[in-house]
């Protein structure tokens, strides 16, 4: 009978990881865990303590700091696979999972499914000939070297790329391999995994090549497995069900999706909402069940596309994704930097990006250029962002693959600040106190269109005290609300006082906070 070693890559939700590991090992299977080194150390301690006595659980020897699109994801996977191969000699199959996955079949069904056919399940489509990549880089992923992360280091990423492109510094794909692409969620037999590891040990040239490709988790295993396993033993599909919105984001499943999910011809599904407690309970119990019959309909993907398509022509059979689950999620931490002097707030977000791994964007509801990643067109206009503000923030959590996010807001948007502070997410506010001298107020009058080049000086003189009072009143209104998690920094306070506020606001160490507030000209006009 098949015995599965699950390769579990995760970075949050320690209680969910513990429950997942206990559930999967209770069926006689195994779990090898990699917990992101960027995550909260206390979460990892909680997981290791809870699973220390479980003989069916092993941890990767090295914890990688993982970043979307980086080799680190493949490196973490390989280390976790090696731990599983060494620790579980009875494992017949190795199955990639994330912390957002849940079973949609019973263990009994999964074992019988894998026993029925001697093959591997991994998407592997021709990199150049298929249309798997819809937008963005394609050939550029391979022929240029990528040392930096596009999301956290965009300037370095694109500067490096543009320099290589300008000076035609390209490279060839190793001659004896055909690059393939597909989903990172695979299930491979033991012999296939051993062949992959043998290949990795014997071909340092290929390892070096993939280590500097862009998004190698979509190409590495997808290329190596067909290279070492006969084609007749491969099935170009994943056993993990996932579906994407027309914005290119994974659909999140909720409590009312149970019947839909178990009818799909897959063994697991992602992403299951952390707040879908009832769904998680039912799917968890399903894994342990016996004698369950699963009528396979496979209608979910077609139904989703049909319903969202009907919505676009005005017949609303299903809510848009931004209308469902309005909360940002209890597991997410949102930090609001509120400042009237935008240049000061943007220096602060730049310092946060430089000194921490916390994603930080600028005035996303006010400015076109706000350090946003590619969101499939949602981010292209400020008007579009403002129409679906809450959805945009949820997309950013997904796109950055982080449960932490910093955004900037203007103090005039008090209603939005109150709305976000009332969310289930862990939301905090940092007010940047400012002094508004004569030059700043006059410049502000021009920027907001209260006066133009032809406005008489006397009119502007009369406007100055009124506008200054209004600017000061915006900050006072925010203070008067008396938000629970309120912090503030100011140019007239000491660096030590400001560092304490930053440390509490971001949940970072004091020395990190001090580096942030020590940014040159942080408060300068």
GROMACS .gro file of C-alpha atoms in nm, residues 8-480:
model
  473
    8UNK     CA    1   0.505   2.061   0.384
    9UNK     CA    2   0.629   2.414   0.309
   10UNK     CA    3   0.479   2.675   0.541
   11UNK     CA    4   0.545   3.016   0.692
   12UNK     CA    5   0.249   3.094   0.922
   13UNK     CA    6  -0.042   2.949   1.118
   14UNK     CA    7   0.154   2.721   1.357
   15UNK     CA    8  -0.163   2.569   1.501
   16UNK     CA    9  -0.278   2.476   1.152
   17UNK     CA   10   0.062   2.322   1.072
   18UNK     CA   11   0.050   2.115   1.390
   19UNK     CA   12  -0.303   1.996   1.316
   20UNK     CA   13  -0.208   1.911   0.957
   21UNK     CA   14   0.096   1.709   1.066
   22UNK     CA   15  -0.096   1.516   1.331
   23UNK     CA   16  -0.381   1.445   1.088
   24UNK     CA   17  -0.154   1.315   0.810
   25UNK     CA   18   0.067   1.100   1.032
   26UNK     CA   19  -0.237   0.949   1.206
   27UNK     CA   20  -0.317   0.774   0.875
   28UNK     CA   21   0.023   0.603   0.870
   29UNK     CA   22   0.186   0.860   0.643
   30UNK     CA   23   0.476   1.094   0.710
   31UNK     CA   24   0.540   1.469   0.713
   32UNK     CA   25   0.863   1.659   0.646
   33UNK     CA   26   0.832   2.026   0.739
   34UNK     CA   27   1.013   2.337   0.624
   35UNK     CA   28   0.910   2.647   0.819
   36UNK     CA   29   1.028   2.973   0.662
   37UNK     CA   30   1.322   3.130   0.847
   38UNK     CA   31   1.162   3.472   0.794
   39UNK     CA   32   0.863   3.371   1.005
   40UNK     CA   33   0.813   3.437   1.376
   41UNK     CA   34   1.068   3.225   1.572
   42UNK     CA   35   0.810   3.162   1.843
   43UNK     CA   36   0.582   2.999   1.585
   44UNK     CA   37   0.859   2.755   1.490
   45UNK     CA   38   0.929   2.678   1.856
   46UNK     CA   39   0.560   2.604   1.906
   47UNK     CA   40   0.556   2.363   1.610
   48UNK     CA   41   0.874   2.176   1.707
   49UNK     CA   42   0.762   2.140   2.070
   50UNK     CA   43   0.418   2.007   1.973
   51UNK     CA   44   0.557   1.754   1.723
   52UNK     CA   45   0.878   1.653   1.902
   53UNK     CA   46   0.746   1.310   2.004
   54UNK     CA   47   0.584   1.228   1.668
   55UNK     CA   48   0.801   0.969   1.487
   56UNK     CA   49   0.624   1.045   1.160
   57UNK     CA   50   0.748   1.405   1.151
   58UNK     CA   51   1.089   1.538   1.051
   59UNK     CA   52   1.215   1.891   0.993
   60UNK     CA   53   1.442   2.016   0.716
   61UNK     CA   54   1.804   2.041   0.834
   62UNK     CA   55   1.823   2.401   0.713
   63UNK     CA   56   1.559   2.672   0.734
   64UNK     CA   57   1.570   2.897   0.427
   65UNK     CA   58   1.454   3.256   0.410
   66UNK     CA   59   1.209   3.207   0.126
   67UNK     CA   60   1.099   3.471  -0.123
   68UNK     CA   61   0.851   3.446  -0.407
   69UNK     CA   62   1.025   3.385  -0.740
   70UNK     CA   63   1.357   3.295  -0.575
   71UNK     CA   64   1.571   2.981  -0.576
   72UNK     CA   65   1.517   2.970  -0.199
   73UNK     CA   66   1.181   2.798  -0.254
   74UNK     CA   67   1.347   2.518  -0.452
   75UNK     CA   68   1.637   2.499  -0.206
   76UNK     CA   69   1.396   2.464   0.084
   77UNK     CA   70   1.202   2.195  -0.104
   78UNK     CA   71   1.517   1.994  -0.184
   79UNK     CA   72   1.638   2.006   0.176
   80UNK     CA   73   1.298   1.895   0.301
   81UNK     CA   74   1.285   1.614   0.044
   82UNK     CA   75   1.630   1.491   0.151
   83UNK     CA   76   1.517   1.487   0.515
   84UNK     CA   77   1.210   1.283   0.418
   85UNK     CA   78   1.407   1.035   0.203
   86UNK     CA   79   1.660   0.975   0.482
   87UNK     CA   80   1.405   0.955   0.766
   88UNK     CA   81   1.123   0.757   0.605
   89UNK     CA   82   1.258   0.451   0.418
   90UNK     CA   83   0.906   0.303   0.393
   91UNK     CA   84   0.762   0.605   0.210
   92UNK     CA   85   0.657   0.515  -0.145
   93UNK     CA   86   0.544   0.860  -0.261
   94UNK     CA   87   0.647   1.219  -0.189
   95UNK     CA   88   0.373   1.483  -0.211
   96UNK     CA   89   0.428   1.861  -0.207
   97UNK     CA   90   0.190   2.059   0.014
   98UNK     CA   91   0.163   2.412   0.151
   99UNK     CA   92   0.019   2.529   0.479
  100UNK     CA   93  -0.293   2.645   0.291
  101UNK     CA   94  -0.374   2.296   0.160
  102UNK     CA   95  -0.634   2.055   0.296
  103UNK     CA   96  -0.735   1.703   0.187
  104UNK     CA   97  -1.052   1.672  -0.022
  105UNK     CA   98  -1.048   1.292  -0.019
  106UNK     CA   99  -0.996   1.029   0.250
  107UNK     CA  100  -0.654   0.876   0.318
  108UNK     CA  101  -0.806   0.543   0.215
  109UNK     CA  102  -0.902   0.690  -0.124
  110UNK     CA  103  -0.563   0.864  -0.169
  111UNK     CA  104  -0.365   0.546  -0.101
  112UNK     CA  105  -0.581   0.343  -0.340
  113UNK     CA  106  -0.552   0.615  -0.605
  114UNK     CA  107  -0.171   0.610  -0.591
  115UNK     CA  108  -0.158   0.230  -0.584
  116UNK     CA  109  -0.376   0.206  -0.897
  117UNK     CA  110  -0.109   0.331  -1.140
  118UNK     CA  111   0.270   0.324  -1.136
  119UNK     CA  112   0.339   0.684  -1.233
  120UNK     CA  113   0.437   1.033  -1.120
  121UNK     CA  114   0.207   1.336  -1.116
  122UNK     CA  115   0.374   1.661  -1.217
  123UNK     CA  116   0.274   1.931  -1.465
  124UNK     CA  117   0.544   1.955  -1.734
  125UNK     CA  118   0.468   2.165  -2.040
  126UNK     CA  119   0.719   2.290  -2.294
  127UNK     CA  120   0.853   2.621  -2.163
  128UNK     CA  121   0.874   2.791  -2.503
  129UNK     CA  122   0.598   2.611  -2.694
  130UNK     CA  123   0.316   2.622  -2.438
  131UNK     CA  124   0.107   2.918  -2.331
  132UNK     CA  125   0.148   2.839  -1.960
  133UNK     CA  126   0.302   3.184  -1.901
  134UNK     CA  127   0.028   3.436  -1.978
  135UNK     CA  128   0.207   3.769  -1.916
  136UNK     CA  129   0.545   3.908  -1.813
  137UNK     CA  130   0.891   3.759  -1.854
  138UNK     CA  131   0.923   3.435  -2.050
  139UNK     CA  132   1.256   3.377  -2.225
  140UNK     CA  133   1.399   3.644  -1.993
  141UNK     CA  134   1.346   3.411  -1.695
  142UNK     CA  135   1.618   3.183  -1.833
  143UNK     CA  136   1.869   3.370  -2.050
  144UNK     CA  137   1.938   3.641  -1.790
  145UNK     CA  138   2.066   3.589  -1.437
  146UNK     CA  139   1.838   3.697  -1.156
  147UNK     CA  140   2.007   3.762  -0.821
  148UNK     CA  141   1.748   3.992  -0.665
  149UNK     CA  142   1.383   3.962  -0.563
  150UNK     CA  143   1.145   4.154  -0.789
  151UNK     CA  144   0.897   4.219  -0.509
  152UNK     CA  145   1.126   4.320  -0.224
  153UNK     CA  146   1.416   4.463  -0.429
  154UNK     CA  147   1.252   4.599  -0.745
  155UNK     CA  148   1.516   4.862  -0.819
  156UNK     CA  149   1.801   4.612  -0.796
  157UNK     CA  150   1.602   4.349  -0.986
  158UNK     CA  151   1.525   4.571  -1.283
  159UNK     CA  152   1.861   4.752  -1.279
  160UNK     CA  153   2.041   4.417  -1.301
  161UNK     CA  154   1.806   4.297  -1.574
  162UNK     CA  155   1.835   4.617  -1.779
  163UNK     CA  156   2.216   4.617  -1.756
  164UNK     CA  157   2.234   4.258  -1.879
  165UNK     CA  158   1.991   4.335  -2.158
  166UNK     CA  159   2.174   4.652  -2.258
  167UNK     CA  160   2.515   4.484  -2.278
  168UNK     CA  161   2.368   4.158  -2.417
  169UNK     CA  162   2.498   3.950  -2.128
  170UNK     CA  163   2.293   3.638  -2.192
  171UNK     CA  164   2.351   3.267  -2.135
  172UNK     CA  165   2.250   2.940  -2.291
  173UNK     CA  166   2.021   2.680  -2.139
  174UNK     CA  167   2.225   2.363  -2.063
  175UNK     CA  168   2.233   2.182  -2.396
  176UNK     CA  169   2.103   1.843  -2.284
  177UNK     CA  170   1.792   1.956  -2.099
  178UNK     CA  171   1.457   2.077  -2.230
  179UNK     CA  172   1.308   2.333  -1.995
  180UNK     CA  173   0.953   2.251  -1.887
  181UNK     CA  174   0.707   2.453  -1.679
  182UNK     CA  175   0.409   2.382  -1.457
  183UNK     CA  176   0.258   2.392  -1.110
  184UNK     CA  177   0.493   2.340  -0.816
  185UNK     CA  178   0.248   2.096  -0.651
  186UNK     CA  179   0.362   1.747  -0.750
  187UNK     CA  180   0.348   1.387  -0.625
  188UNK     CA  181   0.649   1.167  -0.714
  189UNK     CA  182   0.736   0.805  -0.644
  190UNK     CA  183   1.037   0.722  -0.429
  191UNK     CA  184   1.254   0.603  -0.715
  192UNK     CA  185   1.178   0.921  -0.910
  193UNK     CA  186   1.274   1.139  -0.614
  194UNK     CA  187   1.598   0.946  -0.572
  195UNK     CA  188   1.679   0.998  -0.939
  196UNK     CA  189   1.615   1.370  -0.903
  197UNK     CA  190   1.851   1.392  -0.604
  198UNK     CA  191   2.116   1.189  -0.788
  199UNK     CA  192   2.086   1.430  -1.081
  200UNK     CA  193   2.124   1.729  -0.849
  201UNK     CA  194   2.442   1.581  -0.699
  202UNK     CA  195   2.595   1.501  -1.038
  203UNK     CA  196   2.506   1.817  -1.232
  204UNK     CA  197   2.634   2.130  -1.055
  205UNK     CA  198   2.611   2.316  -1.389
  206UNK     CA  199   2.234   2.268  -1.404
  207UNK     CA  200   2.200   2.361  -1.036
  208UNK     CA  201   2.391   2.685  -1.097
  209UNK     CA  202   2.172   2.762  -1.397
  210UNK     CA  203   1.843   2.723  -1.211
  211UNK     CA  204   1.975   2.903  -0.902
  212UNK     CA  205   1.965   3.233  -1.095
  213UNK     CA  206   1.654   3.176  -1.307
  214UNK     CA  207   1.338   3.366  -1.223
  215UNK     CA  208   1.056   3.168  -1.052
  216UNK     CA  209   1.246   2.835  -1.061
  217UNK     CA  210   0.979   2.657  -0.853
  218UNK     CA  211   0.774   2.651  -1.175
  219UNK     CA  212   1.057   2.502  -1.385
  220UNK     CA  213   1.314   2.307  -1.178
  221UNK     CA  214   1.133   1.985  -1.085
  222UNK     CA  215   0.916   2.019  -1.396
  223UNK     CA  216   1.234   2.001  -1.608
  224UNK     CA  217   1.443   1.750  -1.410
  225UNK     CA  218   1.171   1.488  -1.355
  226UNK     CA  219   1.101   1.432  -1.730
  227UNK     CA  220   1.479   1.422  -1.782
  228UNK     CA  221   1.527   1.128  -1.543
  229UNK     CA  222   1.189   0.949  -1.561
  230UNK     CA  223   1.047   0.782  -1.877
  231UNK     CA  224   0.769   0.987  -2.033
  232UNK     CA  225   0.527   0.694  -2.023
  233UNK     CA  226   0.548   0.703  -1.642
  234UNK     CA  227   0.451   1.070  -1.616
  235UNK     CA  228   0.108   1.230  -1.588
  236UNK     CA  229   0.121   1.601  -1.671
  237UNK     CA  230  -0.117   1.710  -1.399
  238UNK     CA  231  -0.120   1.800  -1.032
  239UNK     CA  232  -0.319   1.617  -0.765
  240UNK     CA  233  -0.377   1.943  -0.578
  241UNK     CA  234  -0.681   2.138  -0.692
  242UNK     CA  235  -0.648   2.513  -0.737
  243UNK     CA  236  -0.823   2.767  -0.955
  244UNK     CA  237  -0.728   3.124  -1.038
  245UNK     CA  238  -0.936   3.440  -1.068
  246UNK     CA  239  -0.922   3.655  -1.379
  247UNK     CA  240  -0.681   3.874  -1.179
  248UNK     CA  241  -0.432   3.585  -1.166
  249UNK     CA  242  -0.483   3.519  -0.794
  250UNK     CA  243  -0.571   3.183  -0.637
  251UNK     CA  244  -0.936   3.144  -0.543
  252UNK     CA  245  -0.978   3.104  -0.166
  253UNK     CA  246  -1.227   2.839  -0.056
  254UNK     CA  247  -1.476   2.893   0.226
  255UNK     CA  248  -1.723   2.695   0.438
  256UNK     CA  249  -1.984   2.655   0.164
  257UNK     CA  250  -1.741   2.493  -0.082
  258UNK     CA  251  -1.724   2.148   0.081
  259UNK     CA  252  -1.947   1.959  -0.163
  260UNK     CA  253  -1.787   2.134  -0.460
  261UNK     CA  254  -1.434   2.039  -0.349
  262UNK     CA  255  -1.488   1.672  -0.273
  263UNK     CA  256  -1.637   1.625  -0.620
  264UNK     CA  257  -1.311   1.720  -0.793
  265UNK     CA  258  -1.068   1.459  -0.924
  266UNK     CA  259  -0.792   1.566  -0.689
  267UNK     CA  260  -0.660   1.458  -0.350
  268UNK     CA  261  -0.595   1.801  -0.192
  269UNK     CA  262  -0.702   2.161  -0.254
  270UNK     CA  263  -0.554   2.505  -0.193
  271UNK     CA  264  -0.612   2.773  -0.076
  272UNK     CA  265  -0.845   2.705   0.214
  273UNK     CA  266  -0.932   3.023   0.406
  274UNK     CA  267  -0.788   3.026   0.762
  275UNK     CA  268  -1.128   3.153   0.875
  276UNK     CA  269  -1.318   2.865   0.712
  277UNK     CA  270  -1.314   2.676   1.043
  278UNK     CA  271  -1.611   2.454   0.962
  279UNK     CA  272  -1.467   2.359   0.621
  280UNK     CA  273  -1.131   2.271   0.778
  281UNK     CA  274  -1.302   2.058   1.041
  282UNK     CA  275  -1.506   1.867   0.783
  283UNK     CA  276  -1.210   1.810   0.550
  284UNK     CA  277  -0.990   1.705   0.842
  285UNK     CA  278  -1.248   1.447   0.948
  286UNK     CA  279  -1.284   1.333   0.587
  287UNK     CA  280  -0.915   1.234   0.567
  288UNK     CA  281  -0.964   0.986   0.853
  289UNK     CA  282  -1.290   0.842   0.718
  290UNK     CA  283  -1.328   0.496   0.562
  291UNK     CA  284  -1.570   0.356   0.309
  292UNK     CA  285  -1.659   0.695   0.160
  293UNK     CA  286  -1.774   0.701  -0.204
  294UNK     CA  287  -1.669   1.007  -0.405
  295UNK     CA  288  -1.877   1.081  -0.718
  296UNK     CA  289  -1.640   1.284  -0.937
  297UNK     CA  290  -1.803   1.572  -1.125
  298UNK     CA  291  -1.506   1.804  -1.187
  299UNK     CA  292  -1.742   2.098  -1.242
  300UNK     CA  293  -1.576   2.351  -1.008
  301UNK     CA  294  -1.339   2.523  -1.251
  302UNK     CA  295  -1.595   2.551  -1.530
  303UNK     CA  296  -1.862   2.670  -1.286
  304UNK     CA  297  -1.632   2.936  -1.146
  305UNK     CA  298  -1.544   3.069  -1.492
  306UNK     CA  299  -1.910   3.063  -1.597
  307UNK     CA  300  -2.037   3.250  -1.293
  308UNK     CA  301  -1.769   3.518  -1.299
  309UNK     CA  302  -1.815   3.555  -1.672
  310UNK     CA  303  -2.190   3.604  -1.631
  311UNK     CA  304  -2.118   3.868  -1.371
  312UNK     CA  305  -1.921   4.067  -1.627
  313UNK     CA  306  -2.220   4.093  -1.858
  314UNK     CA  307  -2.449   4.212  -1.585
  315UNK     CA  308  -2.616   3.888  -1.472
  316UNK     CA  309  -2.495   3.835  -1.118
  317UNK     CA  310  -2.513   3.464  -1.032
  318UNK     CA  311  -2.216   3.487  -0.796
  319UNK     CA  312  -2.048   3.762  -0.598
  320UNK     CA  313  -1.724   3.907  -0.723
  321UNK     CA  314  -1.420   3.796  -0.527
  322UNK     CA  315  -1.396   4.139  -0.365
  323UNK     CA  316  -1.750   4.108  -0.230
  324UNK     CA  317  -1.687   3.780  -0.042
  325UNK     CA  318  -1.520   3.755   0.297
  326UNK     CA  319  -1.484   4.127   0.352
  327UNK     CA  320  -1.239   4.089   0.640
  328UNK     CA  321  -0.867   4.113   0.576
  329UNK     CA  322  -0.825   3.803   0.795
  330UNK     CA  323  -0.732   3.754   1.159
  331UNK     CA  324  -0.399   3.605   1.057
  332UNK     CA  325  -0.288   3.923   0.879
  333UNK     CA  326  -0.110   4.224   1.028
  334UNK     CA  327  -0.176   4.561   0.863
  335UNK     CA  328   0.028   4.868   0.957
  336UNK     CA  329  -0.103   5.214   0.859
  337UNK     CA  330   0.146   5.499   0.826
  338UNK     CA  331  -0.060   5.819   0.832
  339UNK     CA  332   0.118   6.136   0.730
  340UNK     CA  333   0.036   6.461   0.555
  341UNK     CA  334   0.392   6.505   0.436
  342UNK     CA  335   0.401   6.227   0.182
  343UNK     CA  336   0.774   6.257   0.117
  344UNK     CA  337   0.843   6.183   0.485
  345UNK     CA  338   0.613   5.878   0.488
  346UNK     CA  339   0.773   5.745   0.170
  347UNK     CA  340   1.122   5.780   0.317
  348UNK     CA  341   0.994   5.579   0.611
  349UNK     CA  342   0.852   5.299   0.391
  350UNK     CA  343   1.180   5.291   0.196
  351UNK     CA  344   1.367   5.249   0.525
  352UNK     CA  345   1.130   4.970   0.629
  353UNK     CA  346   1.192   4.786   0.301
  354UNK     CA  347   1.567   4.832   0.339
  355UNK     CA  348   1.591   4.717   0.701
  356UNK     CA  349   1.318   4.449   0.732
  357UNK     CA  350   1.143   4.186   0.523
  358UNK     CA  351   0.805   4.354   0.579
  359UNK     CA  352   0.640   4.456   0.248
  360UNK     CA  353   0.575   4.831   0.249
  361UNK     CA  354   0.393   5.033  -0.017
  362UNK     CA  355   0.329   5.405  -0.042
  363UNK     CA  356   0.007   5.605  -0.095
  364UNK     CA  357  -0.162   5.334  -0.298
  365UNK     CA  358  -0.500   5.512  -0.300
  366UNK     CA  359  -0.354   5.846  -0.404
  367UNK     CA  360  -0.051   5.794  -0.630
  368UNK     CA  361  -0.001   5.590  -0.945
  369UNK     CA  362   0.353   5.494  -0.846
  370UNK     CA  363   0.328   5.347  -0.498
  371UNK     CA  364   0.582   5.059  -0.503
  372UNK     CA  365   0.310   4.812  -0.595
  373UNK     CA  366   0.385   4.471  -0.749
  374UNK     CA  367   0.212   4.353  -1.066
  375UNK     CA  368  -0.147   4.275  -0.966
  376UNK     CA  369  -0.286   4.177  -1.304
  377UNK     CA  370  -0.420   4.522  -1.390
  378UNK     CA  371  -0.586   4.610  -1.059
  379UNK     CA  372  -0.305   4.849  -0.982
  380UNK     CA  373  -0.298   5.034  -1.313
  381UNK     CA  374  -0.516   5.330  -1.210
  382UNK     CA  375  -0.581   5.502  -0.880
  383UNK     CA  376  -0.953   5.507  -0.964
  384UNK     CA  377  -0.964   5.129  -0.995
  385UNK     CA  378  -0.782   5.086  -0.663
  386UNK     CA  379  -1.021   5.322  -0.486
  387UNK     CA  380  -1.326   5.131  -0.609
  388UNK     CA  381  -1.211   4.810  -0.443
  389UNK     CA  382  -0.983   4.927  -0.165
  390UNK     CA  383  -1.031   4.635   0.072
  391UNK     CA  384  -0.988   4.385  -0.209
  392UNK     CA  385  -0.666   4.555  -0.315
  393UNK     CA  386  -0.518   4.518   0.033
  394UNK     CA  387  -0.616   4.150   0.039
  395UNK     CA  388  -0.451   4.103  -0.299
  396UNK     CA  389  -0.132   4.262  -0.167
  397UNK     CA  390  -0.115   4.012   0.121
  398UNK     CA  391  -0.152   3.734  -0.137
  399UNK     CA  392   0.092   3.880  -0.388
  400UNK     CA  393   0.365   3.947  -0.133
  401UNK     CA  394   0.297   3.602   0.022
  402UNK     CA  395   0.321   3.767   0.361
  403UNK     CA  396   0.084   3.814   0.650
  404UNK     CA  397   0.237   4.155   0.720
  405UNK     CA  398   0.194   4.474   0.518
  406UNK     CA  399   0.262   4.847   0.561
  407UNK     CA  400   0.063   5.105   0.363
  408UNK     CA  401   0.050   5.485   0.368
  409UNK     CA  402  -0.269   5.685   0.406
  410UNK     CA  403  -0.340   6.056   0.406
  411UNK     CA  404  -0.488   6.182   0.737
  412UNK     CA  405  -0.784   6.324   0.547
  413UNK     CA  406  -0.906   5.966   0.485
  414UNK     CA  407  -1.032   5.925   0.841
  415UNK     CA  408  -1.329   5.709   0.737
  416UNK     CA  409  -1.097   5.460   0.567
  417UNK     CA  410  -0.857   5.461   0.862
  418UNK     CA  411  -1.144   5.388   1.102
  419UNK     CA  412  -1.275   5.113   0.876
  420UNK     CA  413  -0.938   4.938   0.856
  421UNK     CA  414  -0.866   4.981   1.227
  422UNK     CA  415  -1.197   4.806   1.302
  423UNK     CA  416  -1.105   4.502   1.089
  424UNK     CA  417  -1.043   4.156   1.234
  425UNK     CA  418  -0.682   4.185   1.119
  426UNK     CA  419  -0.413   4.301   1.361
  427UNK     CA  420  -0.413   4.666   1.251
  428UNK     CA  421  -0.201   4.944   1.398
  429UNK     CA  422  -0.155   5.310   1.313
  430UNK     CA  423   0.156   5.528   1.312
  431UNK     CA  424   0.089   5.900   1.286
  432UNK     CA  425   0.374   6.115   1.155
  433UNK     CA  426   0.335   6.443   1.341
  434UNK     CA  427   0.443   6.745   1.138
  435UNK     CA  428   0.486   7.120   1.164
  436UNK     CA  429   0.347   7.317   0.872
  437UNK     CA  430   0.554   7.629   0.809
  438UNK     CA  431   0.460   7.910   0.572
  439UNK     CA  432   0.637   7.765   0.267
  440UNK     CA  433   0.481   7.423   0.309
  441UNK     CA  434   0.127   7.562   0.349
  442UNK     CA  435   0.163   7.782   0.041
  443UNK     CA  436   0.292   7.485  -0.158
  444UNK     CA  437   0.004   7.273  -0.034
  445UNK     CA  438  -0.247   7.536  -0.145
  446UNK     CA  439  -0.109   7.511  -0.496
  447UNK     CA  440  -0.087   7.130  -0.497
  448UNK     CA  441  -0.454   7.081  -0.405
  449UNK     CA  442  -0.574   7.343  -0.651
  450UNK     CA  443  -0.697   7.607  -0.406
  451UNK     CA  444  -0.491   7.868  -0.592
  452UNK     CA  445  -0.311   7.896  -0.922
  453UNK     CA  446  -0.035   8.107  -1.074
  454UNK     CA  447  -0.277   8.392  -1.138
  455UNK     CA  448  -0.429   8.401  -0.790
  456UNK     CA  449  -0.363   8.741  -0.624
  457UNK     CA  450  -0.111   8.723  -0.335
  458UNK     CA  451  -0.366   8.878  -0.097
  459UNK     CA  452  -0.606   8.587  -0.150
  460UNK     CA  453  -0.331   8.336  -0.073
  461UNK     CA  454  -0.233   8.531   0.239
  462UNK     CA  455  -0.590   8.498   0.365
  463UNK     CA  456  -0.595   8.125   0.284
  464UNK     CA  457  -0.272   8.037   0.469
  465UNK     CA  458  -0.401   8.044   0.832
  466UNK     CA  459  -0.723   7.863   0.738
  467UNK     CA  460  -0.540   7.585   0.550
  468UNK     CA  461  -0.279   7.547   0.826
  469UNK     CA  462  -0.556   7.508   1.084
  470UNK     CA  463  -0.724   7.247   0.865
  471UNK     CA  464  -0.401   7.047   0.830
  472UNK     CA  465  -0.347   7.049   1.204
  473UNK     CA  466  -0.710   6.957   1.264
  474UNK     CA  467  -0.675   6.640   1.052
  475UNK     CA  468  -0.413   6.505   1.291
  476UNK     CA  469  -0.618   6.607   1.593
  477UNK     CA  470  -0.923   6.423   1.459
  478UNK     CA  471  -0.718   6.103   1.437
  479UNK     CA  472  -0.593   6.147   1.794
  480UNK     CA  473  -0.947   6.216   1.918
   0.00000   0.00000   0.00000
